[in-house]
PDB file of C-alpha atoms in Angstrom:
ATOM      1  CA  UNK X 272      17.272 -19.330  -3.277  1.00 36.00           C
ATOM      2  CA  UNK X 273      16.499 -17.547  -0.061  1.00 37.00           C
ATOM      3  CA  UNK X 274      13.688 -15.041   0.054  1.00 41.00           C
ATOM      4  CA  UNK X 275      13.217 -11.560   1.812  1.00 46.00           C
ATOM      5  CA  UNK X 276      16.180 -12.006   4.137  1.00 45.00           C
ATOM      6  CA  UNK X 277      19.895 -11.956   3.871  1.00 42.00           C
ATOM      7  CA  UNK X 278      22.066 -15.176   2.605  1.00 42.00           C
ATOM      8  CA  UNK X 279      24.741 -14.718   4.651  1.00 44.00           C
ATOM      9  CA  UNK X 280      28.624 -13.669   4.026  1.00 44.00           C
ATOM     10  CA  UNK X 281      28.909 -13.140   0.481  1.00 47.00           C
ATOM     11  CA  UNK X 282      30.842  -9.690   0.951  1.00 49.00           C
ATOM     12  CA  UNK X 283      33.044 -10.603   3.135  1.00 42.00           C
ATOM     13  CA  UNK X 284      30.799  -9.265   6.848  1.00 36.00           C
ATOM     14  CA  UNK X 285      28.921  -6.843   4.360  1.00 49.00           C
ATOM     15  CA  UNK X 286      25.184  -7.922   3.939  1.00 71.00           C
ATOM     16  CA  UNK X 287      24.107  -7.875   0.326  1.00 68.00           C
ATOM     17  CA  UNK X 288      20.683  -5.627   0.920  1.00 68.00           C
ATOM     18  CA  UNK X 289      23.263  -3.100   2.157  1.00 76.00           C
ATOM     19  CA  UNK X 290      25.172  -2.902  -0.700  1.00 76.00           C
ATOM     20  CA  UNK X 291      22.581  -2.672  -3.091  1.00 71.00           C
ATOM     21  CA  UNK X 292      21.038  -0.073  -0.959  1.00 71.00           C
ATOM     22  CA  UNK X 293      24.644   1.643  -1.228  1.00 78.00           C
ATOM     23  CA  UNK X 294      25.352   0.849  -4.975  1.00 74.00           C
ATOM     24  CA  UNK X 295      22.318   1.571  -7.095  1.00 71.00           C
ATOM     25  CA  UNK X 296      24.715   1.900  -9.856  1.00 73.00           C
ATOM     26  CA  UNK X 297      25.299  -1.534 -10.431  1.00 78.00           C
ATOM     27  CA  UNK X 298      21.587  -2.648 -10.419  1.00 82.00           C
ATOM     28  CA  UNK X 299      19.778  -3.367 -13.562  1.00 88.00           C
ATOM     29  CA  UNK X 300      16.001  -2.493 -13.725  1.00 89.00           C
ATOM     30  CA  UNK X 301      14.078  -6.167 -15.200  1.00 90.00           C
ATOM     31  CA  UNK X 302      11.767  -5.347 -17.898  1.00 92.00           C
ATOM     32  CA  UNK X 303       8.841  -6.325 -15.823  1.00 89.00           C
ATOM     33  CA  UNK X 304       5.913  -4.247 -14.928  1.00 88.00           C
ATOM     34  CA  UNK X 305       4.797  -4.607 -11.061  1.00 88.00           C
ATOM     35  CA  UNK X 306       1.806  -6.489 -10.354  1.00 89.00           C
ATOM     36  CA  UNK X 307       2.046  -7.163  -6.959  1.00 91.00           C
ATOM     37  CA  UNK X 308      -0.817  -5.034  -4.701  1.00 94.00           C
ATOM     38  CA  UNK X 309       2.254  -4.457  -2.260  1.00 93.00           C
ATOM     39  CA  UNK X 310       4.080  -2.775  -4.426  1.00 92.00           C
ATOM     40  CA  UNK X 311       2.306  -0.927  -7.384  1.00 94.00           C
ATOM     41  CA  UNK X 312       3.842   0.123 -10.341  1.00 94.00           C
ATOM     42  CA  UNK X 313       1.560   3.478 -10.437  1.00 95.00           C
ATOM     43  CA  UNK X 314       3.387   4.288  -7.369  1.00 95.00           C
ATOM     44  CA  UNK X 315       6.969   4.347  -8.072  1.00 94.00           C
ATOM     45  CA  UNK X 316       7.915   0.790  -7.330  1.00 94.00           C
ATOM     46  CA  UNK X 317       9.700  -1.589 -10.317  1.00 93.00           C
ATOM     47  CA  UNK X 318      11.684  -5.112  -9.906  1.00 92.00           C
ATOM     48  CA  UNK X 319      15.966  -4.660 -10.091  1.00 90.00           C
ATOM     49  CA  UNK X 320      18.373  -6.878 -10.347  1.00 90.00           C
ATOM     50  CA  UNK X 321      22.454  -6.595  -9.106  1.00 88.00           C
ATOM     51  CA  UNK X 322      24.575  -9.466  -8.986  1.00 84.00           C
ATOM     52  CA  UNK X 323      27.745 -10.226  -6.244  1.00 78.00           C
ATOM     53  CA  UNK X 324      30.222 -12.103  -6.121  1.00 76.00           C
ATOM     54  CA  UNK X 325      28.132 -14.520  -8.240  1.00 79.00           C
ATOM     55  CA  UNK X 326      24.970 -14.476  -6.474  1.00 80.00           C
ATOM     56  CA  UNK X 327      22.156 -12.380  -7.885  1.00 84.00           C
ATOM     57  CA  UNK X 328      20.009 -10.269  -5.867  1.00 84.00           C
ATOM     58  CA  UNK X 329      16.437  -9.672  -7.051  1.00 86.00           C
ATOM     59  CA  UNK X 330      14.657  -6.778  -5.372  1.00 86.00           C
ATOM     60  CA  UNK X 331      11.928  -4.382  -5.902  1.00 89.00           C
ATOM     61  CA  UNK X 332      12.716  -0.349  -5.338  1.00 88.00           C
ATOM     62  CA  UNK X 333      10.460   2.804  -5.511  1.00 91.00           C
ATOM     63  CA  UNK X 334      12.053   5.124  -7.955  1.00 89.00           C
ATOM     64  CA  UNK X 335      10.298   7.934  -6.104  1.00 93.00           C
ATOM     65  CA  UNK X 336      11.373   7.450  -2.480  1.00 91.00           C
ATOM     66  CA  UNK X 337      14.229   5.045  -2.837  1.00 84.00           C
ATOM     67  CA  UNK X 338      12.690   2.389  -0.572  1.00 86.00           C
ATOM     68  CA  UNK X 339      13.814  -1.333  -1.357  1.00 83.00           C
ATOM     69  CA  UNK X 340      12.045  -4.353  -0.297  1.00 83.00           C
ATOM     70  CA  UNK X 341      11.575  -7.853  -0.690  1.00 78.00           C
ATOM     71  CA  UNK X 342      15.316  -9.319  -1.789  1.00 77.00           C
ATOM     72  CA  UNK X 343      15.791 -13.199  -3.114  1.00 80.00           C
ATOM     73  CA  UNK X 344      18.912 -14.468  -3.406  1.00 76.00           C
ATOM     74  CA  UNK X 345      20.080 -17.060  -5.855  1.00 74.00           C
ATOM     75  CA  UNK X 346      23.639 -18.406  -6.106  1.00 71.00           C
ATOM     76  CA  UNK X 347      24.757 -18.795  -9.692  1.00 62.00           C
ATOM     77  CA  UNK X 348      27.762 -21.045  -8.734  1.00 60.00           C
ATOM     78  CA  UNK X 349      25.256 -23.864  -8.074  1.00 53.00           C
TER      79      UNK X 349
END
């Protein structure tokens, strides 16, 4: 798993924070409330979840502003 930072050439020379940036349709939101002082839930922000190409991508995104932060990475071909 590789935290808050890309894991290299899944997409073929497109980085993976990219196209979730560029895709919200494919995320999933995780049934999770936010905890985490960095990102409170009161303020927009909630943990979502894409997968690519086999890997998934775990992020956190502020409904309000659209801001994304914080991706891990976790190849599910291991």
């Amino acid at each position: 798993m590789v935290e808050g930072g890309d894991s290299g050439d899944l997409l073929g020379g497109e980085g993976e924070m990219e196209y979730a940036n560029e895709n919200p349709e494919y995320e999933a939101e995780l049934p999770t409330i936010m905890k985490d002082p960095r990102w409170p839930a009161e303020d927009g922000w909630k943990k979502m979840e894409m997968e690519i190409n086999g890997v998934e991508i775990r992020y956190v995104c502020n409904t309000y502003t659209g801001e994304v932060a914080y991706f891990k990475f976790k190849d599910r071909m291991d």
